[in-house]
Coordinates of C-alpha atoms and ligand atoms in Angstrom, one line a residue:
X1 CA -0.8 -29.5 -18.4
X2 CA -4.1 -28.2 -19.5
X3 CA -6.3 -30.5 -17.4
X4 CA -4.3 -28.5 -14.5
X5 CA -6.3 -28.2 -11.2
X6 CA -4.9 -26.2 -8.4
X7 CA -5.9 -24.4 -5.8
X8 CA -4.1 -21.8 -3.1
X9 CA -5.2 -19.3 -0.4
X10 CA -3.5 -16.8 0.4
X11 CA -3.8 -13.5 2.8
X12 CA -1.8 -10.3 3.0
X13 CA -2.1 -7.0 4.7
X14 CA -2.3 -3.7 3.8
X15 CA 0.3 -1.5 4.0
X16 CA 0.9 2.5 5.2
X17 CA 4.0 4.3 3.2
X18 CA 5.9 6.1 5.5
X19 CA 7.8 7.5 2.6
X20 CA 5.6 7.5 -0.7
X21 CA 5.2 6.5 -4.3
X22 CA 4.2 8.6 -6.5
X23 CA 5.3 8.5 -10.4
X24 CA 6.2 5.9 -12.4
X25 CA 9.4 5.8 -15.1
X26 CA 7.9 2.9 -16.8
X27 CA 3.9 2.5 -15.9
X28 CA 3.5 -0.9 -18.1
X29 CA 6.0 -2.2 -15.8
X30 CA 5.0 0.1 -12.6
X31 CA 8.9 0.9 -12.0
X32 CA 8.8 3.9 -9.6
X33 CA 10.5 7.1 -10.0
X34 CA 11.6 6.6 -6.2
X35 CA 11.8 3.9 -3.6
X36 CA 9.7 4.0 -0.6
X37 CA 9.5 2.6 3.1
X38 CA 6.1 1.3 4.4
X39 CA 5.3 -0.8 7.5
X40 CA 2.4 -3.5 7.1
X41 CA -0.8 -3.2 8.8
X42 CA -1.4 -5.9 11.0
X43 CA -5.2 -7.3 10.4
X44 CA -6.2 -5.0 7.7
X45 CA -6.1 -7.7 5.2
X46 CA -7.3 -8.9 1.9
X47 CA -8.0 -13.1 1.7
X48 CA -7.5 -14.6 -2.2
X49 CA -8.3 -17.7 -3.3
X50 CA -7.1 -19.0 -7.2
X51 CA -8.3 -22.1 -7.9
X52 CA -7.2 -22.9 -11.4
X53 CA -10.1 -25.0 -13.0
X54 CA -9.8 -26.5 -16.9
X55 CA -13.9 -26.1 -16.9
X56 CA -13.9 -22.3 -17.6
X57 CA -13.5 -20.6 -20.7
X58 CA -12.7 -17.5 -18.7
X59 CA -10.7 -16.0 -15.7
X60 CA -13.6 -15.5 -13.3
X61 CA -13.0 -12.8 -10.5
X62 CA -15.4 -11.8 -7.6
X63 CA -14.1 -8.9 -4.9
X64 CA -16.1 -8.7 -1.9
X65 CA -19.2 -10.9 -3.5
X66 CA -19.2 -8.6 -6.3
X67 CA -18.4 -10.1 -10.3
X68 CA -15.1 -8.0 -11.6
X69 CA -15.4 -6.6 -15.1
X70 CA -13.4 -4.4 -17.2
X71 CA -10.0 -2.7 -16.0
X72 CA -10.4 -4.6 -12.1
X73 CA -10.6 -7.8 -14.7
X74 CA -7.6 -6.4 -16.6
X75 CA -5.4 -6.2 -14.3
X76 CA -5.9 -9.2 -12.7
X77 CA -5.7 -11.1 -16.0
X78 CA -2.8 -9.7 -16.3
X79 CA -1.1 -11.3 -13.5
X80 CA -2.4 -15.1 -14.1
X81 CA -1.7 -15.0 -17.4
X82 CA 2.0 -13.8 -16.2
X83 CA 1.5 -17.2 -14.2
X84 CA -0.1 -19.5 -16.3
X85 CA 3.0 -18.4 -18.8
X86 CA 5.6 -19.7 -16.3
X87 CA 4.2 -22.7 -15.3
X88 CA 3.4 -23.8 -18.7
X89 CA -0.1 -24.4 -18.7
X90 CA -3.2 -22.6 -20.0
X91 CA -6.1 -22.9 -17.5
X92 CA -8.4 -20.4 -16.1
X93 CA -8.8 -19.8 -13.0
X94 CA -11.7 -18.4 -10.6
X95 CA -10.6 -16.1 -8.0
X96 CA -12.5 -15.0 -4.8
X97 CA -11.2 -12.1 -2.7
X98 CA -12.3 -10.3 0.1
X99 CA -11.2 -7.7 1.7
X100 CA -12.1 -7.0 5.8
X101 CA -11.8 -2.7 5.5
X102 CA -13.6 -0.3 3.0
X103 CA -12.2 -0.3 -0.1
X104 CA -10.6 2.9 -2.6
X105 CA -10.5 4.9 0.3
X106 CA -7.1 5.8 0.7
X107 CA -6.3 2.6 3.1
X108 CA -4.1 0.5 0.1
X109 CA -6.7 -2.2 -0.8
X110 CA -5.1 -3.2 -4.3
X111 CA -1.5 -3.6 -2.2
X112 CA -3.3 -6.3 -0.1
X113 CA -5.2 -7.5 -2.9
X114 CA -2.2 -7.9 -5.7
X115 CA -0.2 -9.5 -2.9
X116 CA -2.4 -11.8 -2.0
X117 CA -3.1 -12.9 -5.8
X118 CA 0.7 -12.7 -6.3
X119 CA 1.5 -15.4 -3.3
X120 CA -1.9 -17.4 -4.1
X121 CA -1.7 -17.8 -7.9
X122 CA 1.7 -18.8 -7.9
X123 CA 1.1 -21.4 -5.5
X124 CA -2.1 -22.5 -6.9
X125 CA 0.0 -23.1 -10.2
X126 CA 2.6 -25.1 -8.8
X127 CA 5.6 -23.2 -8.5
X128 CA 7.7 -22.5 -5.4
X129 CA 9.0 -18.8 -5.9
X130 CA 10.5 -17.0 -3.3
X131 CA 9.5 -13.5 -1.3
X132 CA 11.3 -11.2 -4.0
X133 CA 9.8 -12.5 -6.9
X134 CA 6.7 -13.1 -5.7
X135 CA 7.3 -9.0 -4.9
X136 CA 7.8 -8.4 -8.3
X137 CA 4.9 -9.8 -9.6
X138 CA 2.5 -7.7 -6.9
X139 CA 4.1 -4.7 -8.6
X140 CA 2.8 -5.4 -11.5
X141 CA -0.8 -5.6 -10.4
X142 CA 0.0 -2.2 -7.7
X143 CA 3.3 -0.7 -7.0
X144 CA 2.8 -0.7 -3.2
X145 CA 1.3 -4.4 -3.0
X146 CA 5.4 -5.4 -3.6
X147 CA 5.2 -4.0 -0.4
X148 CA 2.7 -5.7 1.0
X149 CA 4.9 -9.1 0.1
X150 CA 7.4 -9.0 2.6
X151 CA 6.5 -8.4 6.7
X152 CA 7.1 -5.4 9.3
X153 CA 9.1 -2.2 7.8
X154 CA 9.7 -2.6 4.4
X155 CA 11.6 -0.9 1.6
X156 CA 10.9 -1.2 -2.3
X157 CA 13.8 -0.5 -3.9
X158 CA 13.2 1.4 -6.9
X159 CA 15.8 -1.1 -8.7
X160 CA 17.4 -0.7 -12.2
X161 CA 14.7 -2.8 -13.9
X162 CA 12.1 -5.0 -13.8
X163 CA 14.6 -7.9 -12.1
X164 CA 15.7 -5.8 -9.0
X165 CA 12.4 -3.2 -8.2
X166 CA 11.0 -5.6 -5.2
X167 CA 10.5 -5.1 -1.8
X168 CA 12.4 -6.4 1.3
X169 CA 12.2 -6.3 5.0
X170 CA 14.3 -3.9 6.6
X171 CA 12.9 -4.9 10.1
X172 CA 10.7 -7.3 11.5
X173 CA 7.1 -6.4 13.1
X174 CA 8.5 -6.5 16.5
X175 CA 11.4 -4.3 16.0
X176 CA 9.1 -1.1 17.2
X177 CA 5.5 -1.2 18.4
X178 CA 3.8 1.0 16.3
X179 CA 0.4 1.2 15.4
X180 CA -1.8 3.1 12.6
X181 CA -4.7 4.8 13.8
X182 CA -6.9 5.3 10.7
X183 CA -9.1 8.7 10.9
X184 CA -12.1 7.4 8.4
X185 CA -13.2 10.8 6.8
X186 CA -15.3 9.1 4.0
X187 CA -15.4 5.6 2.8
X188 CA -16.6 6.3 -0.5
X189 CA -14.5 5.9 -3.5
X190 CA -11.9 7.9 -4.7
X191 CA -12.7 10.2 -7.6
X192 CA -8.8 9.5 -9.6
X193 CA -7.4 6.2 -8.6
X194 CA -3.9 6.0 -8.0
X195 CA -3.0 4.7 -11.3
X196 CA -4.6 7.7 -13.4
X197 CA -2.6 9.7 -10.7
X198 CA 1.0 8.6 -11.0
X199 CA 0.6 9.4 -14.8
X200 CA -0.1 12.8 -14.0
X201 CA 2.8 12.8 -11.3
X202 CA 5.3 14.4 -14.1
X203 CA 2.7 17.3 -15.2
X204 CA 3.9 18.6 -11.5
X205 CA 6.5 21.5 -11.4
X206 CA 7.2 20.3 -8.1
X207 CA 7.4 16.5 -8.8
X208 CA 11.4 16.4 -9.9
X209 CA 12.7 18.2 -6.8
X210 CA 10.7 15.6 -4.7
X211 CA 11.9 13.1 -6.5
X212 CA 15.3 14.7 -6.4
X213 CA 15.0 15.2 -2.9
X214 CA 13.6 11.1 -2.3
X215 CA 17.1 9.4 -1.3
X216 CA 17.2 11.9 1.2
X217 CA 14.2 11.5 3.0
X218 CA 14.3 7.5 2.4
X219 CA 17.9 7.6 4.5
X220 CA 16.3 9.4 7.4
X221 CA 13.6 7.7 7.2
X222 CA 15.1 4.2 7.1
X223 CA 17.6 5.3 10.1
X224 CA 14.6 6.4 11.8
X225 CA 13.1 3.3 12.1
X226 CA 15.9 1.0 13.1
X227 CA 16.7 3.2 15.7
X228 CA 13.0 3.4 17.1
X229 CA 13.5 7.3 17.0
X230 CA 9.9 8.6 16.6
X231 CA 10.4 12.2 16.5
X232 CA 12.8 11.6 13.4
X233 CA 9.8 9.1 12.1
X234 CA 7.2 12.2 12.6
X235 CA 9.1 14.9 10.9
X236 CA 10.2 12.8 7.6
X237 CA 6.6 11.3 7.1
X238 CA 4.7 14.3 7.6
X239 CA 7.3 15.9 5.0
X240 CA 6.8 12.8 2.8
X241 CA 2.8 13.3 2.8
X242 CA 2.9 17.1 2.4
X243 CA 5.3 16.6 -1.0
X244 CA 3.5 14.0 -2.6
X245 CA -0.2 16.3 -1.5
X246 CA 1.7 19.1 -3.0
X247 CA 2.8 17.7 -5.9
X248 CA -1.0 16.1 -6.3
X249 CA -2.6 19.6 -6.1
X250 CA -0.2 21.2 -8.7
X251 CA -0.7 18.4 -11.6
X252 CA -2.6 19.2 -14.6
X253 CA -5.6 18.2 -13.9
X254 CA -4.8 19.1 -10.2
X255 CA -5.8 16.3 -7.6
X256 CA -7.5 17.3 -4.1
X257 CA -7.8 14.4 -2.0
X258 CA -8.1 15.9 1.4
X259 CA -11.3 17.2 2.4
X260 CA -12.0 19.7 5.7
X261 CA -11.5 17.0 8.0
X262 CA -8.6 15.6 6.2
X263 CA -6.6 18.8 7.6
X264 CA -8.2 19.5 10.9
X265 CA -6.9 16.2 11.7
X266 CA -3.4 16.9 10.3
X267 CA -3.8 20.1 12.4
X268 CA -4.8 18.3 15.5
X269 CA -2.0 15.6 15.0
X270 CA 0.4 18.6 15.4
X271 CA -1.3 20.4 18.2
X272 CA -1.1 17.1 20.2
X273 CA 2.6 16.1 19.3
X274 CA 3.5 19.6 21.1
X275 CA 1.7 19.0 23.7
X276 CA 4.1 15.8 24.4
X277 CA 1.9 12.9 22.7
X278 CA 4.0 10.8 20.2
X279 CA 2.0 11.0 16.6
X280 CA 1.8 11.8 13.1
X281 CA -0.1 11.8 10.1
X282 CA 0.5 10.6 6.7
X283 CA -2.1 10.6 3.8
X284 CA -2.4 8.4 1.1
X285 CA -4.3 9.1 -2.2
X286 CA -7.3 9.5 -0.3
X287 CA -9.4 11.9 2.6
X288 CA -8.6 9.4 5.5
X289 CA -5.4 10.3 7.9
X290 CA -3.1 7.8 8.9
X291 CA -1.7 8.9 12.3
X292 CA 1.4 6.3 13.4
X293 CA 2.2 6.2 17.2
X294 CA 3.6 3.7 19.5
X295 CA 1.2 1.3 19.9
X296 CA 0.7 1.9 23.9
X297 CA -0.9 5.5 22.7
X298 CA -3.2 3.7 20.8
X299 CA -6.3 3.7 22.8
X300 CA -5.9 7.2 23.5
X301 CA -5.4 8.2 20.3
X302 CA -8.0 6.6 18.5
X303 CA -10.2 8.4 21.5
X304 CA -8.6 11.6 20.3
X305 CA -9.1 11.4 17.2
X306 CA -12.8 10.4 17.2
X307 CA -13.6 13.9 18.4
X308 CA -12.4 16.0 15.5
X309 CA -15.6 16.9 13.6
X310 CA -16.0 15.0 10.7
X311 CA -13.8 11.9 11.8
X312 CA -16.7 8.9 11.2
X313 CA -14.8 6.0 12.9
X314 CA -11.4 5.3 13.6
X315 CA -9.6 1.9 12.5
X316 CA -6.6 0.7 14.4
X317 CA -4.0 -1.5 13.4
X318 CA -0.2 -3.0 14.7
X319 CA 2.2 -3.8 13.0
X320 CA 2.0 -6.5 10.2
X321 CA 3.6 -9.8 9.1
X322 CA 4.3 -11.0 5.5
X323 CA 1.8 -12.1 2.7
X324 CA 1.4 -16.1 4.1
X325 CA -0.4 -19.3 2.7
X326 CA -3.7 -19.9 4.3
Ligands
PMV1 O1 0.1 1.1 -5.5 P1 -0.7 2.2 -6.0 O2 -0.6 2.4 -7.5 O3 -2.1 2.1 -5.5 O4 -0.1 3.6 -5.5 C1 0.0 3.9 -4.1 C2 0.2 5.3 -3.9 C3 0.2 5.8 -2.5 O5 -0.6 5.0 -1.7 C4 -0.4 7.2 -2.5 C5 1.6 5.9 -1.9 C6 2.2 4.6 -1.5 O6 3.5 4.6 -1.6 O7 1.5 3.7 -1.0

């Protein structure tokens, strides 16, 4: 098989963790201390294509028109060679990804972008594996982009092991209408990606009791959504978000993610959710502030939301399918 030639497309969305992971118990094999609950963002997506050529004498990578070197390269290795291993063959293979919303700002980019490598390499190498495995190899390129595998609400399962930590639809995108309005606070890069920050996870006091505490929230959570309750849904994510922020500010070297805006929006959300308005925020390891609500408040939401000082646009999404062939 070394004069192998293959080639696969493959898209898949980002996705927003309702409840969040944060800590690993094995970081080689990014098996998480708890499971979490995400719904996919519909058109926030990352495109891959593998094309597995026996010309190059190297894995070539190029993000968003840009030649990937070093750890980005790494990682990405990582995961063809994973490939290349089960499909018996030993080509290289160029890969072209592009992502259409700014990238290490909080808004998942790797969980699109390992989920779309996962479904595209496999493909472009010939094998035909199905939604949980393809799950388990995202993993291994981002914890959350097992998420990003499977469509509408989904729950990675923390598992026992490497064979059973995948994700798996617990409801289909039209189950609820919800949308994710995106407050934008900064689109630069974060200062301590998410993998340097799960390793510092355990140096929290607070981290065991919110791992502790995980099924827990995970039941109300799940129970939330497949009975469309949103005010159950608001209370359990904003919880979610506030544990993981707190256990990020109390590691050693201490995280800060959110900046002024970051909370006047979490403040606003609040203000308006008494004042009747279904909505609530959830923060990823980033400035920006996810606030869910049903999909008809969308408009007036993201209108809402582009008048807090220091909000610099606001990006709207549904709710997404799986990672699919293009
Ligand atoms: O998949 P990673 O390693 O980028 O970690 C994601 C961490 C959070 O976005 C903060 C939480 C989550 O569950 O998505």
């Amino acid at each position: 098989m070394s004069d192998y030639i293959g080639t696969a497309t493959a898209c898949a969305n980002s996705n927003i963790a309702f409840c969040k992971y944060w800590g690993n118990r094995d970081a080689t094999l990014r098996l998480p201390v708890n499971g979490s609950i995400s719904m996919n963002l519909e058109g926030l997506f990352t495109r891959t294509t593998v094309r597995f050529q026996p010309s190059l004498a190297l894995d070539e990578v190029v993000i968003n028109g840009r030649e990937t070197t070093g750890k980005g390269l790494e990682r990405v290795v990582r995961i063809l060679d994973i490939v290349r291993q089960a499909a018996g063959m030993d080509v290289r293979a160029e890969v072209i990804s592009e992502n259409n919303f700014p990238t290490g700002a909080g808004i998942a980019s790797s969980a699109a972008a390992f989920a779309a490598l996962a479904l595209a390499a496999t493909r472009a190498a010939g094998l035909a594996w199905d939604e949980a495995q393809i799950s388990r190899l995202a993993r291994l390129g981002s914890g959350s982009a097992a998420r990003s595998v499977p469509g509408g609400f989904v729950e990675w399962q923390m598992g026992t092991g490497d064979e059973d930590s995948f994700a798996v639809s617990i409801a289909p995108p039209d189950h609820w209408a919800l949308a994710d309005c995106i407050a934008i606070v900064s689109e630069g890069h974060k200062a301590t990606g998410s993998t340097e920050g799960h390793a510092l996870a355990p140096t929290s006091p607070l981290q065991s009791a919110r791992v502790a505490d995980a099924p827990r929230r995970l039941e109300i959570c799940r129970r939330a959504i497949l009975e469309r309750d949103f005010f159950a849904l608001a209370s359990i994510i904003e919880l979610d978000s506030d544990m993981m922020h707190a256990v990020m500010m109390t590691s050693q070297p201490p995280l800060f993610y959110w900046q002024p805006a970051t909370l006047a929006v979490m403040q606003a959300v609040r203000r308006w959710r008494e004042d009747g308005l279904q909505v609530a925020y959830t923060v990823d390891a980033g400035p920006n502030v996810h606030v869910i609500c049903p999909q008809r408040e969308m408009g007036e939401v993201a209108h809402l939301l582009q008048q807090v000082s220091g909000v610099k646009r606001v990006l709207c999404a549904t709710v997404g399918g799986p990672a699919r062939l293009v």
